[in-house]
PDB file of C-alpha atoms in Angstrom:
ATOM      1  CA  ALA U   1      90.958   2.563   0.179  1.00 75.00           C
ATOM      2  CA  ALA U   2      94.247   1.993   2.049  1.00 84.00           C
ATOM      3  CA  LEU U   3      93.215   3.892   5.927  1.00 85.00           C
ATOM      4  CA  PRO U   4      90.080   2.247   7.941  1.00 89.00           C
ATOM      5  CA  ALA U   5      86.771   2.762   7.345  1.00 88.00           C
ATOM      6  CA  ARG U   6      86.542   5.219  11.027  1.00 86.00           C
ATOM      7  CA  LEU U   7      88.810   7.714   8.935  1.00 88.00           C
ATOM      8  CA  VAL U   8      87.262   7.294   5.462  1.00 85.00           C
ATOM      9  CA  ALA U   9      84.924   8.171   6.675  1.00 83.00           C
ATOM     10  CA  ARG U  10      86.250  11.949   9.072  1.00 83.00           C
ATOM     11  CA  VAL U  11      88.271  12.282   6.038  1.00 85.00           C
ATOM     12  CA  GLU U  12      85.221  12.566   4.092  1.00 79.00           C
ATOM     13  CA  THR U  13      83.309  14.995   6.047  1.00 78.00           C
ATOM     14  CA  ILE U  14      86.326  17.868   6.043  1.00 81.00           C
ATOM     15  CA  SER U  15      87.156  17.498   2.786  1.00 76.00           C
ATOM     16  CA  LYS U  16      83.999  17.319   1.128  1.00 70.00           C
ATOM     17  CA  ILE U  17      83.951  21.446  -1.215  1.00 70.00           C
ATOM     18  CA  VAL U  18      81.423  22.756  -2.737  1.00 72.00           C
ATOM     19  CA  ALA U  19      81.699  24.964  -5.409  1.00 74.00           C
ATOM     20  CA  PRO U  20      78.870  27.711  -5.542  1.00 76.00           C
ATOM     21  CA  PRO U  21      76.489  28.867  -7.315  1.00 77.00           C
ATOM     22  CA  LEU U  22      76.672  29.989 -10.497  1.00 83.00           C
ATOM     23  CA  GLU U  23      75.185  31.814 -12.201  1.00 84.00           C
ATOM     24  CA  ALA U  24      75.462  32.203 -16.584  1.00 82.00           C
ATOM     25  CA  PHE U  25      72.209  33.843 -18.154  1.00 85.00           C
ATOM     26  CA  VAL U  26      73.036  34.528 -22.499  1.00 92.00           C
ATOM     27  CA  ASP U  27      70.530  36.037 -24.349  1.00 94.00           C
ATOM     28  CA  ARG U  28      69.692  33.795 -27.280  1.00 92.00           C
ATOM     29  CA  ASN U  29      69.566  36.473 -30.004  1.00 96.00           C
ATOM     30  CA  ASP U  30      73.983  36.496 -28.600  1.00 96.00           C
ATOM     31  CA  VAL U  31      73.910  32.738 -29.436  1.00 96.00           C
ATOM     32  CA  ASP U  32      71.763  32.648 -32.631  1.00 96.00           C
ATOM     33  CA  ARG U  33      75.119  35.385 -34.163  1.00 96.00           C
ATOM     34  CA  ALA U  34      78.197  33.819 -31.992  1.00 97.00           C
ATOM     35  CA  SER U  35      76.406  30.581 -33.645  1.00 96.00           C
ATOM     36  CA  ILE U  36      75.706  31.959 -37.233  1.00 96.00           C
ATOM     37  CA  ALA U  37      80.295  34.183 -36.974  1.00 97.00           C
ATOM     38  CA  GLN U  38      81.744  30.976 -35.675  1.00 97.00           C
ATOM     39  CA  ARG U  39      80.143  29.141 -38.611  1.00 96.00           C
ATOM     40  CA  LYS U  40      81.003  31.136 -41.030  1.00 96.00           C
ATOM     41  CA  LEU U  41      85.027  30.535 -39.543  1.00 96.00           C
ATOM     42  CA  ALA U  42      84.212  26.842 -39.865  1.00 97.00           C
ATOM     43  CA  HIS U  43      83.777  26.684 -42.995  1.00 95.00           C
ATOM     44  CA  GLY U  44      81.954  22.893 -41.529  1.00 96.00           C
ATOM     45  CA  THR U  45      84.221  21.427 -39.033  1.00 97.00           C
ATOM     46  CA  ARG U  46      82.879  21.278 -35.179  1.00 98.00           C
ATOM     47  CA  VAL U  47      83.639  24.411 -33.187  1.00 98.00           C
ATOM     48  CA  PHE U  48      85.373  24.128 -29.971  1.00 98.00           C
ATOM     49  CA  ALA U  49      86.375  27.708 -27.553  1.00 98.00           C
ATOM     50  CA  VAL U  50      88.867  27.797 -25.113  1.00 98.00           C
ATOM     51  CA  ALA U  51      88.248  30.278 -22.435  1.00 98.00           C
ATOM     52  CA  ALA U  52      92.154  31.057 -20.807  1.00 97.00           C
ATOM     53  CA  ARG U  53      94.448  33.670 -19.348  1.00 97.00           C
ATOM     54  CA  LEU U  54      97.023  32.456 -22.141  1.00 98.00           C
ATOM     55  CA  VAL U  55      99.765  31.147 -19.570  1.00 97.00           C
ATOM     56  CA  ALA U  56     102.264  27.663 -20.037  1.00 96.00           C
ATOM     57  CA  SER U  57     100.433  26.369 -17.142  1.00 95.00           C
ATOM     58  CA  LYS U  58      96.760  26.677 -18.865  1.00 96.00           C
ATOM     59  CA  ARG U  59      97.940  23.850 -21.346  1.00 97.00           C
ATOM     60  CA  VAL U  60      95.719  26.024 -24.786  1.00 98.00           C
ATOM     61  CA  ASP U  61      98.426  24.577 -26.741  1.00 98.00           C
ATOM     62  CA  ARG U  62      97.598  21.607 -26.486  1.00 98.00           C
ATOM     63  CA  ALA U  63      94.081  23.108 -27.441  1.00 98.00           C
ATOM     64  CA  ILE U  64      95.298  24.157 -30.536  1.00 98.00           C
ATOM     65  CA  ALA U  65      96.404  20.824 -31.302  1.00 98.00           C
ATOM     66  CA  TYR U  66      93.845  18.388 -30.272  1.00 98.00           C
ATOM     67  CA  ALA U  67      91.487  21.068 -32.676  1.00 98.00           C
ATOM     68  CA  ALA U  68      94.421  21.136 -36.014  1.00 98.00           C
ATOM     69  CA  ARG U  69      93.972  17.170 -34.906  1.00 98.00           C
ATOM     70  CA  GLU U  70      90.593  17.225 -35.351  1.00 98.00           C
ATOM     71  CA  LYS U  71      89.932  19.404 -38.024  1.00 98.00           C
ATOM     72  CA  ALA U  72      87.982  21.670 -35.718  1.00 98.00           C
ATOM     73  CA  THR U  73      87.903  24.817 -35.891  1.00 98.00           C
ATOM     74  CA  LEU U  74      88.927  26.522 -32.468  1.00 98.00           C
ATOM     75  CA  ILE U  75      87.678  29.932 -30.807  1.00 98.00           C
ATOM     76  CA  VAL U  76      90.770  31.256 -28.725  1.00 98.00           C
ATOM     77  CA  ILE U  77      89.312  33.144 -26.103  1.00 98.00           C
ATOM     78  CA  GLY U  78      91.977  35.719 -23.554  1.00 98.00           C
ATOM     79  CA  ASP U  79      94.162  37.445 -23.292  1.00 98.00           C
ATOM     80  CA  GLY U  80      98.397  36.569 -22.105  1.00 98.00           C
ATOM     81  CA  PRO U  81     101.883  36.290 -22.500  1.00 98.00           C
ATOM     82  CA  GLU U  82     101.608  33.490 -24.149  1.00 98.00           C
ATOM     83  CA  ARG U  83      99.442  34.401 -26.940  1.00 98.00           C
ATOM     84  CA  THR U  84     101.808  35.136 -29.309  1.00 98.00           C
ATOM     85  CA  HIS U  85     103.946  32.071 -28.843  1.00 98.00           C
ATOM     86  CA  LEU U  86     100.208  30.606 -29.151  1.00 98.00           C
ATOM     87  CA  GLU U  87      99.567  32.127 -33.050  1.00 98.00           C
ATOM     88  CA  ARG U  88     102.179  30.436 -34.535  1.00 98.00           C
ATOM     89  CA  LEU U  89     101.590  27.642 -32.782  1.00 98.00           C
ATOM     90  CA  ALA U  90      98.611  27.499 -34.610  1.00 98.00           C
ATOM     91  CA  ARG U  91      99.805  29.101 -37.975  1.00 98.00           C
ATOM     92  CA  ASP U  92     102.622  26.603 -37.715  1.00 98.00           C
ATOM     93  CA  LEU U  93      99.895  23.094 -36.534  1.00 98.00           C
ATOM     94  CA  ARG U  94      97.536  24.871 -39.243  1.00 98.00           C
ATOM     95  CA  ALA U  95      95.045  24.702 -37.644  1.00 98.00           C
ATOM     96  CA  ASN U  96      92.304  27.259 -37.522  1.00 98.00           C
ATOM     97  CA  ALA U  97      92.223  28.970 -34.449  1.00 98.00           C
ATOM     98  CA  HIS U  98      90.280  32.574 -33.948  1.00 98.00           C
ATOM     99  CA  PHE U  99      92.572  34.593 -31.429  1.00 98.00           C
ATOM    100  CA  LEU U 100      89.065  37.149 -29.932  1.00 98.00           C
ATOM    101  CA  GLY U 101      91.786  38.505 -26.869  1.00 98.00           C
ATOM    102  CA  LEU U 102      89.917  39.059 -24.070  1.00 98.00           C
ATOM    103  CA  LEU U 103      86.245  39.479 -23.777  1.00 98.00           C
ATOM    104  CA  THR U 104      83.492  40.263 -21.401  1.00 96.00           C
ATOM    105  CA  ARG U 105      82.275  37.863 -18.691  1.00 95.00           C
ATOM    106  CA  PRO U 106      78.988  37.981 -20.247  1.00 95.00           C
ATOM    107  CA  ALA U 107      80.661  38.198 -24.392  1.00 97.00           C
ATOM    108  CA  THR U 108      82.288  34.607 -23.529  1.00 97.00           C
ATOM    109  CA  LEU U 109      79.161  32.674 -22.416  1.00 97.00           C
ATOM    110  CA  VAL U 110      78.301  33.945 -25.855  1.00 97.00           C
ATOM    111  CA  GLN U 111      80.666  32.543 -27.190  1.00 98.00           C
ATOM    112  CA  ILE U 112      81.348  29.360 -25.525  1.00 97.00           C
ATOM    113  CA  ALA U 113      77.387  28.100 -25.428  1.00 97.00           C
ATOM    114  CA  ALA U 114      77.338  28.928 -29.701  1.00 98.00           C
ATOM    115  CA  ALA U 115      80.409  25.518 -29.802  1.00 98.00           C
ATOM    116  CA  ASP U 116      79.639  22.836 -29.993  1.00 98.00           C
ATOM    117  CA  ALA U 117      82.825  21.555 -27.229  1.00 98.00           C
ATOM    118  CA  LEU U 118      84.711  23.416 -25.012  1.00 98.00           C
ATOM    119  CA  VAL U 119      88.163  22.544 -24.973  1.00 98.00           C
ATOM    120  CA  HIS U 120      89.875  22.574 -21.549  1.00 97.00           C
ATOM    121  CA  ALA U 121      93.590  21.705 -21.338  1.00 94.00           C
ATOM    122  CA  SER U 122      94.450  22.827 -18.249  1.00 92.00           C
ATOM    123  CA  VAL U 123      95.695  20.169 -15.231  1.00 85.00           C
ATOM    124  CA  THR U 124      96.101  22.506 -12.107  1.00 86.00           C
ATOM    125  CA  GLU U 125      92.467  23.821 -11.994  1.00 84.00           C
ATOM    126  CA  GLY U 126      90.427  21.685  -9.930  1.00 75.00           C
ATOM    127  CA  LEU U 127      87.820  23.502  -9.926  1.00 79.00           C
ATOM    128  CA  SER U 128      87.312  25.039 -12.987  1.00 90.00           C
ATOM    129  CA  SER U 129      85.097  28.705 -13.362  1.00 92.00           C
ATOM    130  CA  VAL U 130      84.958  27.857 -17.265  1.00 95.00           C
ATOM    131  CA  VAL U 131      84.413  23.991 -17.270  1.00 95.00           C
ATOM    132  CA  ARG U 132      81.647  24.233 -14.010  1.00 93.00           C
ATOM    133  CA  GLU U 133      80.418  27.683 -17.075  1.00 95.00           C
ATOM    134  CA  ALA U 134      79.449  25.118 -20.052  1.00 95.00           C
ATOM    135  CA  ASP U 135      78.129  22.930 -17.685  1.00 93.00           C
ATOM    136  CA  LEU U 136      75.225  25.358 -17.431  1.00 93.00           C
ATOM    137  CA  LEU U 137      75.279  26.473 -20.584  1.00 95.00           C
ATOM    138  CA  GLY U 138      74.726  22.803 -22.081  1.00 94.00           C
ATOM    139  CA  THR U 139      77.886  23.044 -23.903  1.00 97.00           C
ATOM    140  CA  ARG U 140      79.960  20.170 -23.469  1.00 97.00           C
ATOM    141  CA  VAL U 141      82.793  19.840 -22.593  1.00 97.00           C
ATOM    142  CA  ILE U 142      85.772  18.154 -23.519  1.00 97.00           C
ATOM    143  CA  HIS U 143      88.957  17.329 -21.579  1.00 95.00           C
ATOM    144  CA  ILE U 144      92.085  17.057 -22.790  1.00 95.00           C
TER     145      ILE U 144
END
């Protein structure tokens, strides 16, 4: 708002980021099987997924706390140095969190497609692939 109009136009031409197109194929039968498995873990609650490297900057701890507050089941996809800490946090918060570890991209996409929503807590990512993939799959994204 503080820039003159001529500068705004110039800045807009050089500051746009166009994401490359994504492809995300999931087999509906795999999604149905994952959904059934998730529902068994959920005991009637909503199922949220989080997919990230388990490092502090991804703020998976916030996703765990959010799922606990919402009384939802959380499927945690990924691994990293914070895993032990996050598993302990989930126990302490009595969160219904299930750590699946590192999965292949197709298996991760199936889990995201089967979930009610993807929880995204990172504030350091400008153009998150997992958010774009969830959008592509039709899975709601909750930014916290």
